[in-house]
Every structure is written in structure tokens, then in C-alpha cells.
Tab-separated table of C-alpha atoms in Angstrom:
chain	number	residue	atom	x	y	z
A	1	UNK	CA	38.591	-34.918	105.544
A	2	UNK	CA	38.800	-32.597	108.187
A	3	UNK	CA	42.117	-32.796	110.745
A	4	UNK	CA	41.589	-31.609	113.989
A	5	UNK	CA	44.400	-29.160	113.368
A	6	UNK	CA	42.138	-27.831	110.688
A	7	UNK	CA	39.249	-27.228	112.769
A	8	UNK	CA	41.701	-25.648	115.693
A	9	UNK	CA	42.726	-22.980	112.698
A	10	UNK	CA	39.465	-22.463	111.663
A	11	UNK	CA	38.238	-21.779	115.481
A	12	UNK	CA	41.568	-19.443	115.623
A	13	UNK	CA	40.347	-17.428	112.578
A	14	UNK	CA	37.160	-17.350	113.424
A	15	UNK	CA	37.893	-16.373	117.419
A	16	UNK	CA	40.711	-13.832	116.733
A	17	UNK	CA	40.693	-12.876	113.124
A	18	UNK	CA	37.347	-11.833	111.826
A	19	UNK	CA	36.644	-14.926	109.876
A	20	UNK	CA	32.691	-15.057	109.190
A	21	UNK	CA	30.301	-16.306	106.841
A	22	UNK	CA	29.167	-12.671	105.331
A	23	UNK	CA	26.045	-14.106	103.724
A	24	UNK	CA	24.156	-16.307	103.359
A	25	UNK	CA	21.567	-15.624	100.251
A	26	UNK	CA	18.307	-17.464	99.124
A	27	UNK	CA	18.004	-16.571	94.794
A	28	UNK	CA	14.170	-16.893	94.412
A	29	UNK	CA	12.397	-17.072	90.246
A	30	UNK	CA	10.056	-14.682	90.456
A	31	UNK	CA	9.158	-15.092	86.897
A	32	UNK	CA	5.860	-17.074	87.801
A	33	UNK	CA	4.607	-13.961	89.285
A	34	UNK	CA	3.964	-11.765	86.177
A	35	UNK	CA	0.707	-10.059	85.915
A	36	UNK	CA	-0.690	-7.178	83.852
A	37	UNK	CA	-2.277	-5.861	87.050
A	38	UNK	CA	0.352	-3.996	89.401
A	39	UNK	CA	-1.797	-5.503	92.937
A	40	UNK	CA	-2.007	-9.152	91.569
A	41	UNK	CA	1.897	-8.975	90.734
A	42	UNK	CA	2.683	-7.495	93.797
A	43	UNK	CA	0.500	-10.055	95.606
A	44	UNK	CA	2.154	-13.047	94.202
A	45	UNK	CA	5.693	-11.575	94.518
A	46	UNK	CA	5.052	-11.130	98.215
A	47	UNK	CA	3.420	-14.590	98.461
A	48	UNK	CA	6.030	-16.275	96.413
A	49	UNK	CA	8.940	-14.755	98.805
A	50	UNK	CA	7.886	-15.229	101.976
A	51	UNK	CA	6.648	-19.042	100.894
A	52	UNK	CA	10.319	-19.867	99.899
A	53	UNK	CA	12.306	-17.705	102.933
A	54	UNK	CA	10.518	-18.205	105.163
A	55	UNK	CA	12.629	-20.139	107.613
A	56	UNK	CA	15.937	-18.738	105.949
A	57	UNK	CA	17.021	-16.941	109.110
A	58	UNK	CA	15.966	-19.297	111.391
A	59	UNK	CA	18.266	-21.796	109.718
A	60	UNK	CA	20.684	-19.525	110.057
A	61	UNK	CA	20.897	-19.152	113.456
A	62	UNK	CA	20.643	-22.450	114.194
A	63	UNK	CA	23.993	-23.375	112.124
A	64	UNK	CA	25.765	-20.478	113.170
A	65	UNK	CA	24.681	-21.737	116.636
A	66	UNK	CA	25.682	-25.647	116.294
A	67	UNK	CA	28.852	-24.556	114.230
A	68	UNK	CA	30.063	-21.910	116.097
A	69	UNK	CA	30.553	-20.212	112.775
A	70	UNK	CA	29.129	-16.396	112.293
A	71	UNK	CA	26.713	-15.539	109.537
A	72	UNK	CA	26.341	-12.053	109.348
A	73	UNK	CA	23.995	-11.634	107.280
A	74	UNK	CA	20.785	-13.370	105.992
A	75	UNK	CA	19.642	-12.397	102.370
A	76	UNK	CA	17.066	-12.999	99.440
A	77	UNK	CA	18.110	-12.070	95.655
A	78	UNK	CA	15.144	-12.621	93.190
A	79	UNK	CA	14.977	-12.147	89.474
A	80	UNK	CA	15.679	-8.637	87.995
A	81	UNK	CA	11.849	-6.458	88.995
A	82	UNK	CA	11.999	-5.047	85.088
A	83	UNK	CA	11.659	-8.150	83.545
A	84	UNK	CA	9.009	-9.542	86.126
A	85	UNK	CA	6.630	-6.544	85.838
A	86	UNK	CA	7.144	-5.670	82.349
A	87	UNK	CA	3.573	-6.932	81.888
A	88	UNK	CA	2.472	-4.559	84.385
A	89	UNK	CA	-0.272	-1.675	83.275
A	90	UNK	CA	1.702	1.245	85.952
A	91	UNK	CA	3.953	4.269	85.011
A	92	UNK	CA	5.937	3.095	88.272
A	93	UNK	CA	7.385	0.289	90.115
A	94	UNK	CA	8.240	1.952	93.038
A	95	UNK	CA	4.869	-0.721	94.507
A	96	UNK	CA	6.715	-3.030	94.052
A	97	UNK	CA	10.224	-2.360	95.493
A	98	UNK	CA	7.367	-1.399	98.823
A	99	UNK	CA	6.230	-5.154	98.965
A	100	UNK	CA	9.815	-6.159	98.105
A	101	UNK	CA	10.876	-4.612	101.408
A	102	UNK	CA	7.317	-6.027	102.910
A	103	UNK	CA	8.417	-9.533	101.831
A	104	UNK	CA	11.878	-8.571	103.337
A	105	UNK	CA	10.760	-7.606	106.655
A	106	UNK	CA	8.233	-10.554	107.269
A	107	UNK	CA	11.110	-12.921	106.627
A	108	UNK	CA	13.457	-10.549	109.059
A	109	UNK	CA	16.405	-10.505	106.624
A	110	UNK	CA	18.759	-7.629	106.266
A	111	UNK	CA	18.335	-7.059	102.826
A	112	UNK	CA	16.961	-8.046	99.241
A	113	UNK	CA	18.117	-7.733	96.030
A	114	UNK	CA	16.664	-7.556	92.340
A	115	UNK	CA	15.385	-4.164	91.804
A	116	UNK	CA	17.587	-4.304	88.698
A	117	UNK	CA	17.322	-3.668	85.007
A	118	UNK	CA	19.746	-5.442	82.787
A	119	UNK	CA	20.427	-2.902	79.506
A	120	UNK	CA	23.697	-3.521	78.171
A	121	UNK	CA	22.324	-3.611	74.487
A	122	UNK	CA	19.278	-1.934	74.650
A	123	UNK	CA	15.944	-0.986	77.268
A	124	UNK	CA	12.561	-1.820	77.298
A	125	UNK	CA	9.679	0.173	78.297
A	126	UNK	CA	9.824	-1.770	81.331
A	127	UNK	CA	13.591	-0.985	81.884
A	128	UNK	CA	13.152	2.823	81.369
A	129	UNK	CA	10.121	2.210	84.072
A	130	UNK	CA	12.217	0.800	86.661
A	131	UNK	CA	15.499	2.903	86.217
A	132	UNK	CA	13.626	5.614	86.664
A	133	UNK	CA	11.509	4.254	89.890
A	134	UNK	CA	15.285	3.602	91.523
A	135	UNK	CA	15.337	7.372	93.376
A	136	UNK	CA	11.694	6.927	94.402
A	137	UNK	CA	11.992	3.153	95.327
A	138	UNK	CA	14.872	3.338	97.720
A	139	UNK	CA	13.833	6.852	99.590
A	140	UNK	CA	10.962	5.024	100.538
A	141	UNK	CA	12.207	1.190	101.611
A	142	UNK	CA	14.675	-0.231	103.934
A	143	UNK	CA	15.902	-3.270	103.091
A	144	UNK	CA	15.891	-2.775	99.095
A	145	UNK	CA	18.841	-2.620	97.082
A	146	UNK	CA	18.921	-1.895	93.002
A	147	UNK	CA	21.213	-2.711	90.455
A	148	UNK	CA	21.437	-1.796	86.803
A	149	UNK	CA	23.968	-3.452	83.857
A	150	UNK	CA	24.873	-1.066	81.399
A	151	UNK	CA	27.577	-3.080	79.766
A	152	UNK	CA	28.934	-6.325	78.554
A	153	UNK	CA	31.749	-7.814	76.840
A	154	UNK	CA	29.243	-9.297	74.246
A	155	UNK	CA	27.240	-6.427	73.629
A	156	UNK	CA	29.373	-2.784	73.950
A	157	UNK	CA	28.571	-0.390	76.828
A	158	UNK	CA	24.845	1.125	76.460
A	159	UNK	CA	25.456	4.676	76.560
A	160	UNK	CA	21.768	6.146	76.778
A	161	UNK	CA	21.535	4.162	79.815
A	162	UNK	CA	24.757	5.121	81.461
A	163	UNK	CA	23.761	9.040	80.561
A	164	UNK	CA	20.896	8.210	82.792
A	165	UNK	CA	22.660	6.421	85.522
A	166	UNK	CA	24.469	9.794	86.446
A	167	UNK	CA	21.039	11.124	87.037
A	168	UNK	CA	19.851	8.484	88.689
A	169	UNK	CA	22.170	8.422	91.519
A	170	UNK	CA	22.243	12.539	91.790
A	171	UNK	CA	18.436	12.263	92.328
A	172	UNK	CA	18.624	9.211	94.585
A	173	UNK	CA	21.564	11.132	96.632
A	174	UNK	CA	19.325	14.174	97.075
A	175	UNK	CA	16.209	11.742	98.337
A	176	UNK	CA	18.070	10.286	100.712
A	177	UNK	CA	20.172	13.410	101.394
A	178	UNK	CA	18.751	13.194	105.337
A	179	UNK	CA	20.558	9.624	105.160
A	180	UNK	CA	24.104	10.472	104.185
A	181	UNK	CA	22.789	9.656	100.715
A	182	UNK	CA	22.273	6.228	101.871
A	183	UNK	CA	20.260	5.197	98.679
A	184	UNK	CA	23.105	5.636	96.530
A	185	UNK	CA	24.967	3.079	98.794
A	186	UNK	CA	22.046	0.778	97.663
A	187	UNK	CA	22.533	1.322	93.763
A	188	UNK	CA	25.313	-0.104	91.716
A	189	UNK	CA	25.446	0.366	87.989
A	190	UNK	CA	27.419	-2.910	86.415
A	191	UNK	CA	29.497	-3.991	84.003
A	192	UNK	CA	29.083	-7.798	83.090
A	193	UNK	CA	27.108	-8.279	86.044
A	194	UNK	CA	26.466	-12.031	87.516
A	195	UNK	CA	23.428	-14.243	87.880
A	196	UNK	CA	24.639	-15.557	90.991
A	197	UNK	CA	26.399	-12.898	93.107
A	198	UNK	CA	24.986	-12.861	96.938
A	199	UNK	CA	26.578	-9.969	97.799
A	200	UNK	CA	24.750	-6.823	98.457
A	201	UNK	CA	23.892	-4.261	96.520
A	202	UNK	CA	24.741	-6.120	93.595
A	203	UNK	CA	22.650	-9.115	93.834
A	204	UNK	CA	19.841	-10.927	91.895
A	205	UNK	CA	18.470	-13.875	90.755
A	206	UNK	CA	19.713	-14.818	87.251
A	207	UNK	CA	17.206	-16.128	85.010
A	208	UNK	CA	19.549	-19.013	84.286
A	209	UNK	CA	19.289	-19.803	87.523
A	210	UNK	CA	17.209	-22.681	89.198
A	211	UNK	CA	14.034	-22.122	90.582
A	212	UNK	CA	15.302	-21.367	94.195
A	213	UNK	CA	19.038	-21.983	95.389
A	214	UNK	CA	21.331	-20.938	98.055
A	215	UNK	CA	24.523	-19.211	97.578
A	216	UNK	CA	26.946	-18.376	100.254
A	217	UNK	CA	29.322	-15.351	100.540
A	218	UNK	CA	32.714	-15.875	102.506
A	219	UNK	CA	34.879	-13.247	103.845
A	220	UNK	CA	37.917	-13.385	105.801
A	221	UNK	CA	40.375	-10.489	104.752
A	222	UNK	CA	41.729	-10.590	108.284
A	223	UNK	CA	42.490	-14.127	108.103
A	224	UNK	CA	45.126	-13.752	105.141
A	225	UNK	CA	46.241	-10.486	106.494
A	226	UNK	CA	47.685	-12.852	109.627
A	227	UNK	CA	48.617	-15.600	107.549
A	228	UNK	CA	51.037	-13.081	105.773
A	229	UNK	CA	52.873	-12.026	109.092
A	230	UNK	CA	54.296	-15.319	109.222
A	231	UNK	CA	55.938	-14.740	105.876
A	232	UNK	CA	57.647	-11.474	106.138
A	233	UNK	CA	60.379	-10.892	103.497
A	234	UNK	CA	59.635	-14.226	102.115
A	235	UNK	CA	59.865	-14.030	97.822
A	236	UNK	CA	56.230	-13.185	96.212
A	237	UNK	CA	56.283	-16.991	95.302
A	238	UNK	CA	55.643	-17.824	99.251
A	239	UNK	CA	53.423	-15.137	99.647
A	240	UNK	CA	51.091	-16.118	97.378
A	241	UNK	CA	51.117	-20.049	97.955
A	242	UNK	CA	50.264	-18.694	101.561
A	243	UNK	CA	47.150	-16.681	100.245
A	244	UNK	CA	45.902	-19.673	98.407
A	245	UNK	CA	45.976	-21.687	101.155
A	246	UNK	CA	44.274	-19.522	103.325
A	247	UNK	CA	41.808	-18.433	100.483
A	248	UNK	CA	41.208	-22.470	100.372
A	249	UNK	CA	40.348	-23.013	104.169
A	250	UNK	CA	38.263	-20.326	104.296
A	251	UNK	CA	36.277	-21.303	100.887
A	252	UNK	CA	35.414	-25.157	102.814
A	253	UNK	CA	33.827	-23.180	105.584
A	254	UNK	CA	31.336	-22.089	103.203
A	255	UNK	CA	31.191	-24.911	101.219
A	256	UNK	CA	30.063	-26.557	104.798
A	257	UNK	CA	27.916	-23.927	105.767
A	258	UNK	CA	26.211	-23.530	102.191
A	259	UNK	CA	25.911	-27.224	101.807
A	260	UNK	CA	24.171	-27.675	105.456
A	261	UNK	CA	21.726	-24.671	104.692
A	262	UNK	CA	20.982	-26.383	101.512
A	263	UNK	CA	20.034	-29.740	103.156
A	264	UNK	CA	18.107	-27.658	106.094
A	265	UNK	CA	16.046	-25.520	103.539
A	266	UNK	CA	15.540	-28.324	100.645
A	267	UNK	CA	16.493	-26.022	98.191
A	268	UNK	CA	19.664	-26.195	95.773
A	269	UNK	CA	22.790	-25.460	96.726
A	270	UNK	CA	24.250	-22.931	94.276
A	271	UNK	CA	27.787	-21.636	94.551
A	272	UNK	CA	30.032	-20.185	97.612
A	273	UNK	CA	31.689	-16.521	96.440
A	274	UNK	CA	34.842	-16.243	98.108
A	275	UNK	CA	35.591	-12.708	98.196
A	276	UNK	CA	37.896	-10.684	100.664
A	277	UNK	CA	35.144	-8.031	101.787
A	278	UNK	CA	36.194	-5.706	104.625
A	279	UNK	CA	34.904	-4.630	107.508
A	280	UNK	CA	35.441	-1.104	108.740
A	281	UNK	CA	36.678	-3.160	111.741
A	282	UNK	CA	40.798	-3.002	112.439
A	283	UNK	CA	42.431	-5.832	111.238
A	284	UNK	CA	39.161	-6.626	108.622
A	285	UNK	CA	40.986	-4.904	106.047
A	286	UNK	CA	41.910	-5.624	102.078
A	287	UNK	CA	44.244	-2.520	101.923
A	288	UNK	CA	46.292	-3.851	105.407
A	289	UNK	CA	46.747	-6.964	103.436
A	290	UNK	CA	48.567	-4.906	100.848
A	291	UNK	CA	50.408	-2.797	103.244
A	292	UNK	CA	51.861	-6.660	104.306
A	293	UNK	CA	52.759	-7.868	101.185
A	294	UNK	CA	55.328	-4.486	101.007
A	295	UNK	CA	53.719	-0.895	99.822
A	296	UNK	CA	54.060	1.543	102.858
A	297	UNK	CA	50.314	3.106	101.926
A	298	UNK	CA	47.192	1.169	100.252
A	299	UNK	CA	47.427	3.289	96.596
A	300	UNK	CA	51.437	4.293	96.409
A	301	UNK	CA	53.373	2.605	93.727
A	302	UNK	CA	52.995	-1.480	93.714
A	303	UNK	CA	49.354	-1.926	94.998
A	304	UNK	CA	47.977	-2.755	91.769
A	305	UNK	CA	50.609	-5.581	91.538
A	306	UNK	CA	50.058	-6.271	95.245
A	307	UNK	CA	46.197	-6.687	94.428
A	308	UNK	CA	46.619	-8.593	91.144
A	309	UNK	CA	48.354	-11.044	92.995
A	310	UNK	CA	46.302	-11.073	96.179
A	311	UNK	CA	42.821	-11.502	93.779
A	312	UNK	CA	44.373	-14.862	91.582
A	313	UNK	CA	45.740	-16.495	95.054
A	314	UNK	CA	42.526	-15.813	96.156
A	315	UNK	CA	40.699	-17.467	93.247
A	316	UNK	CA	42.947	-20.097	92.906
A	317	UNK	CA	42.794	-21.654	96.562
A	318	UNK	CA	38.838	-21.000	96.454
A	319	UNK	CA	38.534	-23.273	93.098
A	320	UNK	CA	40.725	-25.958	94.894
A	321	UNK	CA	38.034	-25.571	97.894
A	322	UNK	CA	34.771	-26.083	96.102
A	323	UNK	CA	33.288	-27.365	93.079
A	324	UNK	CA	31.068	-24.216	93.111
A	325	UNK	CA	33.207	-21.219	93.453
A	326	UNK	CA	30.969	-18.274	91.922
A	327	UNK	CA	29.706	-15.283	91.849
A	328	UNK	CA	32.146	-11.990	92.120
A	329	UNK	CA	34.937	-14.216	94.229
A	330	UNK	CA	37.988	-11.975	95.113
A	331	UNK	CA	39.081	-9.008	96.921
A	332	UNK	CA	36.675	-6.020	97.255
A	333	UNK	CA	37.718	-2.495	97.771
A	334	UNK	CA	35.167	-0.737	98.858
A	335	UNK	CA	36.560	2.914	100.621
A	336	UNK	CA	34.077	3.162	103.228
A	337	UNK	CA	34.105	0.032	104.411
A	338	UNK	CA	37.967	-0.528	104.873
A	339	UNK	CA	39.365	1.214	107.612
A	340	UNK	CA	42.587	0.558	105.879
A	341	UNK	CA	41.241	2.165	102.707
A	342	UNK	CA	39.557	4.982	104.182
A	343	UNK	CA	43.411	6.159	105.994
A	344	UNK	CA	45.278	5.937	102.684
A	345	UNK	CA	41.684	8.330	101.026
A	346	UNK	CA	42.249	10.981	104.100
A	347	UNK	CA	45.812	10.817	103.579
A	348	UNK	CA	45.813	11.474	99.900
A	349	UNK	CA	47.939	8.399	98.904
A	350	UNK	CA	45.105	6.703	97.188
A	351	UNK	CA	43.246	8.922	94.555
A	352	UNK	CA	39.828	7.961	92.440
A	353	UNK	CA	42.458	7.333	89.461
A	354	UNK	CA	44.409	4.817	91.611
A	355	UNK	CA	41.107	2.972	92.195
A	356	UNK	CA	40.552	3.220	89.032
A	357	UNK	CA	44.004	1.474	88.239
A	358	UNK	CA	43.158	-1.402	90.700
A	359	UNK	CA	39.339	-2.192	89.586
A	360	UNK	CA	41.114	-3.729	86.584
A	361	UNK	CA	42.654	-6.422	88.886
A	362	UNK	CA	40.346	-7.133	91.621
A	363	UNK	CA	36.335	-7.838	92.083
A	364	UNK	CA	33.674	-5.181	91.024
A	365	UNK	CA	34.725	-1.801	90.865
A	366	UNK	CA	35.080	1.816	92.096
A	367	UNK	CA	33.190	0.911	95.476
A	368	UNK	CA	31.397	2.957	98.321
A	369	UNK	CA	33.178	6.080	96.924
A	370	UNK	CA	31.690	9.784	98.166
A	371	UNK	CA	32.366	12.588	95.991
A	372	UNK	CA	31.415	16.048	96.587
A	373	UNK	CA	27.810	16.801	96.627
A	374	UNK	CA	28.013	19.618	93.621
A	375	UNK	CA	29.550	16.815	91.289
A	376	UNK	CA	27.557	16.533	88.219
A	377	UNK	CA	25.207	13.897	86.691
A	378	UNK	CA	27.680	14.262	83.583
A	379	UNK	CA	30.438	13.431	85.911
A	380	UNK	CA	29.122	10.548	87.315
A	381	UNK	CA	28.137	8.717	83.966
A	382	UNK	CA	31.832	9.374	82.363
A	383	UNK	CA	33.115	7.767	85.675
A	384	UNK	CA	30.572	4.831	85.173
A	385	UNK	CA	31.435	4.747	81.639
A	386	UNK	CA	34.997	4.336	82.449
A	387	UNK	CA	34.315	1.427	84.914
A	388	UNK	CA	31.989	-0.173	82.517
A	389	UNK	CA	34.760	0.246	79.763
A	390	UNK	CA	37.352	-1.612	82.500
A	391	UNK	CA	35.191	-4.559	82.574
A	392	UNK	CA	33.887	-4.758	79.085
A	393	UNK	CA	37.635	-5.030	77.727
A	394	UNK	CA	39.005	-7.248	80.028
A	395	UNK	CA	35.819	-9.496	80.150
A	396	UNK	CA	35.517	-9.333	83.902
A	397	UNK	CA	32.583	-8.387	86.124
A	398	UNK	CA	33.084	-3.990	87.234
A	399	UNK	CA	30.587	-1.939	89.149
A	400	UNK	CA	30.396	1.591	90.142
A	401	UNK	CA	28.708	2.544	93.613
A	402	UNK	CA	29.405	6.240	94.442
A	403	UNK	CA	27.726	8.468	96.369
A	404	UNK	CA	27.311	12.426	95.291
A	405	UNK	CA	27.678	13.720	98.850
A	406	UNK	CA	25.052	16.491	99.235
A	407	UNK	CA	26.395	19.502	101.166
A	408	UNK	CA	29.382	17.840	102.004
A	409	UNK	CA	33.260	18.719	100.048
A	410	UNK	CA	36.470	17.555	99.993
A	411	UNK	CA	38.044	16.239	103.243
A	412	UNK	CA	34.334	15.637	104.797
A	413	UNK	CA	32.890	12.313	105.888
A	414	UNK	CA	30.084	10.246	104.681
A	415	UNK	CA	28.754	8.536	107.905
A	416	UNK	CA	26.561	5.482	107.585
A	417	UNK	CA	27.199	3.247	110.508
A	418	UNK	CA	27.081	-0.619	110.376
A	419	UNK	CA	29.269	-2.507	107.504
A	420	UNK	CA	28.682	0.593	105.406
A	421	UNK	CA	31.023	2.567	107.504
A	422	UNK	CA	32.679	6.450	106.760
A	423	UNK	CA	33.244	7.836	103.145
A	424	UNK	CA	36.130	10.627	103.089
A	425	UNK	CA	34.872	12.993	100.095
A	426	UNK	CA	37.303	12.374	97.331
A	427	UNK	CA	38.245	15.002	94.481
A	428	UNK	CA	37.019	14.175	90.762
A	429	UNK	CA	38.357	16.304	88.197
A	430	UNK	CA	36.560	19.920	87.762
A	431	UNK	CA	36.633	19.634	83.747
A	432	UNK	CA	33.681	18.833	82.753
A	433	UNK	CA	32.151	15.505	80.516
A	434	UNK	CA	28.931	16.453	79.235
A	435	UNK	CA	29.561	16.763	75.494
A	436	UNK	CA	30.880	13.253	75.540
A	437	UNK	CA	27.863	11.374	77.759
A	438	UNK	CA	25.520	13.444	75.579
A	439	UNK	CA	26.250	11.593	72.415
A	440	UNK	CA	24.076	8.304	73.501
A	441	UNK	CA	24.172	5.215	71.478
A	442	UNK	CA	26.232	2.266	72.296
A	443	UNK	CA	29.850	2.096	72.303
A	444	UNK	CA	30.861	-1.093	70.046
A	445	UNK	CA	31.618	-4.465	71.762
A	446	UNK	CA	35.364	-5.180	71.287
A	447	UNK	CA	37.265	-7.373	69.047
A	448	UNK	CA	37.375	-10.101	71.897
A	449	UNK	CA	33.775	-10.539	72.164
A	450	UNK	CA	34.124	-12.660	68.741
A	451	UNK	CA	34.345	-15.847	70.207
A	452	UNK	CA	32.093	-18.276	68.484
């Protein structure tokens, strides 16, 4: 039960430090929809969506009204577009991501995910089809996002597909070149990717998942980073009892929220993801929160310690919260949209290699990253392949989302406005990785993945 001294620090966070519900996000089956004919798919998939959303946003508003609680954003996730139109007689999907983005308009959310493949062990016809609709798919939609899993714990890291990745994302930077490559802020490639992650670009619907459910995504990275001033020189201990509390207060807001929407829509509720996404607002920041706990710049010696701690608090006070804690739930670090993140890029303190060094403790990946423009497709796929190797080993979910900067070098900006925010250009290493991405196959699973 609720004190009022509860609900006074919840009004607090929400008044003066950024707290918000991020998402909330309807998972829709689309599975029912298959056809052989491209129009008849497309038909149903529109029908299908805009049956089940319909009044998503307007519930929305009306609890974020009666609660006083923000919701950012209102979403859909639906099951991965390769395995619904597999049946489908077309050379091209890129129909279909259209009527997504139809579907996604009529229900006036801000975006929907599922135009995903899932070929960690192997592709289908109607994987290869979709991968290679991705450049086409989001140049010509607004509200579509794409996601592709190369790689699992269970299965090894699909190499073929990764080799194609790096092309992907080259040809979807150069579509959307007019955009600040804004397509490629659309696409993430995963590693161990989740059925029930509601955060963009990452999301779909698993097909383990229920027919229709709601999941909620929490954020509130300026919430802890306030919590921690009250702590200062206090032993790690301290610190991270007070993250776990905060992580836990925040966590019942969306259990609340999620559980209301649920009730409101008659549809399932699913799970809340508590994860510390920033804002490129100040004092909405993951790397500030690091800064607190004790290392002078986000990416200097001690952040990965910082951030392993910070991400297990995190989790811990979440699972104490909810009986439903999914989805990616932790700290994000995605450069563009920290402003803390994006100082310590420009300033040189934190490197792609640091990242690198810090995706191993904390959700998804090397995030919202801009690289020079003449980077090659070669390049990209070893730095995917690295990521995917980070989260096959250590059985954890890691994503790659970088964005080939066309025309732009080193010590530019990437500007995309909104929650996407600015990209500095970051260095990658001029030696070259072709001979190794070339070799295709599948890199083995590991030793761990023996568990039965």
C-alpha cells in the first residue's frame, strides 16, 4: 500500500526530475494474417492492427491525465514481418512495412515495431526478403522501425547474416542520407533479442507471446541521479541500496500504469521494462549518474564498474517492484541521446572501445553511435560481430544501432531532433575487416549454451 509520503516522492520525481512513463506498447499476433497474396496479407495486417489499437492512445491520455503521470510515448510491436509474410508470392516487403506505417498513423502512435527477421542459426527465403527490403522500407515510412537477430547464446552468431547487416545499414544510411541517416536510427541488429521488449527500435511481438498484451517501459535516469546526491561519499554499499530503492519506486509506477491500461484496453497485461533511458534533456542522463557515483568523465577509468553496479541495483529494486519485470530492464547508453554521453564523445574521454567495455554490463549495446560516413560495410559487420559476440558469451541481450554518417567526419554532429538527439562522429579504427566478415558461416555457440 501506497503512503502518502510515497505518492509526495513520486509527484517530486515526476515534477522536478524527469520521471515518465517512456512507453507504453500494445504486442499484437499477427500470425493470423498470413496469405500467399501480398494485398490480402497486407489487408488483414492493417485490419488486424487498427482493430486491436485502436483506442491505445486515447487510453493513454486519459491515464496520464487522471494520474498526473507522463507517457511519452504510445506504441504497437507485432510479430517479426518475415515470418508473417513468408507465404507471400513478392520479391519485396517493403508493402508491407507501407501499411505497417498506414496502420501506425490511423491509430496516431509514434511508432511500430516488427519489421524484423530473427536469423541467429540460419535464414529463410523470407528472411533474405525482408533484410534486404530494410533500406527500401524505412526511406519510404515514418513511423517503422526494423530489427534483425543475428545471434544467440543457443545457436552461435550467424555470420552470413551479420556480413549483410554492414550493408544493410550503409545502404539504409545513404537512403536516408537527406535525414541525418535517420533510417539507420530505426535499425538495430541483435544479439539474443527479446519477445517482449517495448522499447523502440528494438521491439516486436514474440511468438511466445499472447495474442495481444501490454507492456510498459519506465524511465527515470534523473530520478536516481538525485537520489545519489543525498549520498555523497557514502561506501558503494549505500549507493547501491539507494539505486534499488529508487529503481523500485519507479518500477510500481509502471506496474500501476501498465496494470490500469490493461484493465482500460481488456487486453493482457504483459511485463513493465525498467530501464534507465536518457533523454538528451540535462539532468535525464545515465552517464551523470556515473559521474555521481565518483568517475570525473562518463568513459575514464571506473565507469564500467560504476555501470555494473548501477544496471544490478537497477534490476534488483525493479524485481522487488513487480511480478513482471521484463524485457531489456536496465541502464541504456545510447550517445545521442545522453547529453551526458554525448560531452564525454566530444571530449574524447569515452571512445567506441570504452562502449564497447560497458555493453558487457548494461542493457543492449553500442547505441545511437555515428561514425564517419566513408566507414565501410566490412567495418560495420566486425563491429556488429563483436557486439553480437558480447552477448552471445555472457548470455545477455546486445544490440548494435550505428549510423554511417554520410558526408559527415570526425568531430561533426548527427542532428535528429526529438529523443533521438545529436551524434558526435566517433573514430573506428582505419585497418580494415573484410577478410574476416568474408568467411560466412556461423561462429559455434559456446560451451555455456549446453544446458539441458
Amino acid at each position: 500500500m501506497l503512503s502518502r509520503n510515497d505518492i509526495l516522492q513520486t509527484l517530486d520525481m515526476i515534477d522536478n526530475r524527469h520521471l515518465d512513463i517512456r512507453t507504453i506498447t500494445m504486442g499484437i499476433s499477427l500470425l493470423d494474417c498470413c496469405d500467399p497474396d501480398l494485398d490480402a496479407c497486407c489487408q488483414k495486417v492493417y485490419d488486424k492492427i487498427t482493430r486491436c489499437a485502436k483506442d491505445l492512445v486515447k487510453v493513454g491520455e486519459d491515464i496520464e491525465k487522471e494520474f498526473g503521470i507522463p507517457i511519452v510515448n504510445k506504441r504497437i510491436s507485432v510479430t517479426p514481418i518475415a515470418i508473417v509474410a513468408g507465404a507471400c508470392q513478392t520479391d519485396s516487403y517493403v508493402k508491407l512495412a507501407q501499411t505497417l506505417d498506414a496502420a501506425a498513423k490511423t491509430c496516431g502512435v509514434n511508432f511500430i515495431g516488427g519489421f524484423s527477421a530473427l536469423v541467429q542459426k540460419g535464414a529463410t527465403e523470407g528472411d533474405w526478403k525482408l533484410i534486404r527490403s530494410i533500406p527500401q522500407a524505412l526511406a519510404c515510412t515514418e513511423r517503422v522501425c526494423a530489427s534483425v537477430n543475428v545471434a544467440s547464446t543457443k545457436a552461435g552468431i550467424n555470420m552470413d547474416a551479420v556480413a549483410e547487416m554492414g550493408r544493410i545499414v550503409k545502404k539504409t544510411a545513404e537512403l536516408t542520407a537527406e535525414d541525418s541517416g535517420l533510417g539507420c536510427a530505426k535499425l538495430v541488429v541483435f544479439s539474443n533479442a527479446v519477445e517482449d521488449n517495448p522499447f523502440m527500435a528494438g521491439a516486436f511481438h514474440g511468438v511466445g507471446e499472447a495474442e495481444c498484451v501490454i507492456n510498459v517501459g519506465v524511465s527515470g535516469p534523473g530520478v536516481v541521479y538525485h537520489a545519489l546526491q543525498s549520498v555523497k561519499g557514502q561506501p558503494f554499499d549505500v549507493v547501491a541500496e539507494t539505486i534499488k530503492k529508487t529503481a523500485f519506486q519507479i518500477t510500481r509506477m509502471g506496474q500501476i500504469v501498465g496494470m490500469e491500461a490493461s484493465k482500460r484496453l481488456g487486453v493482457p497485461f504483459g511485463i513493465v521494462d525498467l530501464s534507465l533511458a536518457p533523454t538528451p534533456a540535462v539532468g535525464d542522463s545515465v552517464a551523470r549518474i556515473l559521474e555521481e557515483i565518483g568517475v570525473d568523465v562518463c568513459g575514464t577509468h571506473g565507469t564500467t564498474a560504476a555501470l555494473a553496479m548501477l544496471n544490478d541495483a537497477v534490476k534488483k529494486g525493479g524485481v522487488m517492484a513487480s511480478n513482471h519485470v521484463g524485457g531489456l530492464s536496465g541502464a541504456f547508453i545510447p550517445v545521442s541521446e545522453d547529453e551526458g554521453m554525448i560531452a564525454a564523445a566530444e571530449s574524447g574521454t569515452l571512445a567506441l572501445e570504452k562502449l564497447e567495455a560497458m555493453t558487457c554490463v548494461c542493457s543492449v549495446g553500442l547505441d545511437m553511435i555515428a561514425v564517419p560516413g566513408e566507414t565501410t560495410a566490412s567495418t560495420i559487420s566486425a563491429i556488429i560481430a563483436d557486439e553480437a559476440a558480447i552477448g552471445m558469451v555472457n548470455s545477455k541481450t546486445t544490440a548494435v544501432r550505428i549510423i554511417p554518417a554520410v558526408g559527415k567526419h570526425i568531430g561533426d554532429r548527427v542532428e535528429m531532433g526529438g529523443l533521438l538527439g545529436s551524434a558526435p562522429v566517433m573514430p573506428v579504427h582505419a585497418e580494415g575487416s573484410e577478410r574476416f566478415t568474408q568467411r560466412g558461416g556461423r561462429i559455434p555457440a559456446p560451451l555455456q549454451s549446453l544446458r539441458n
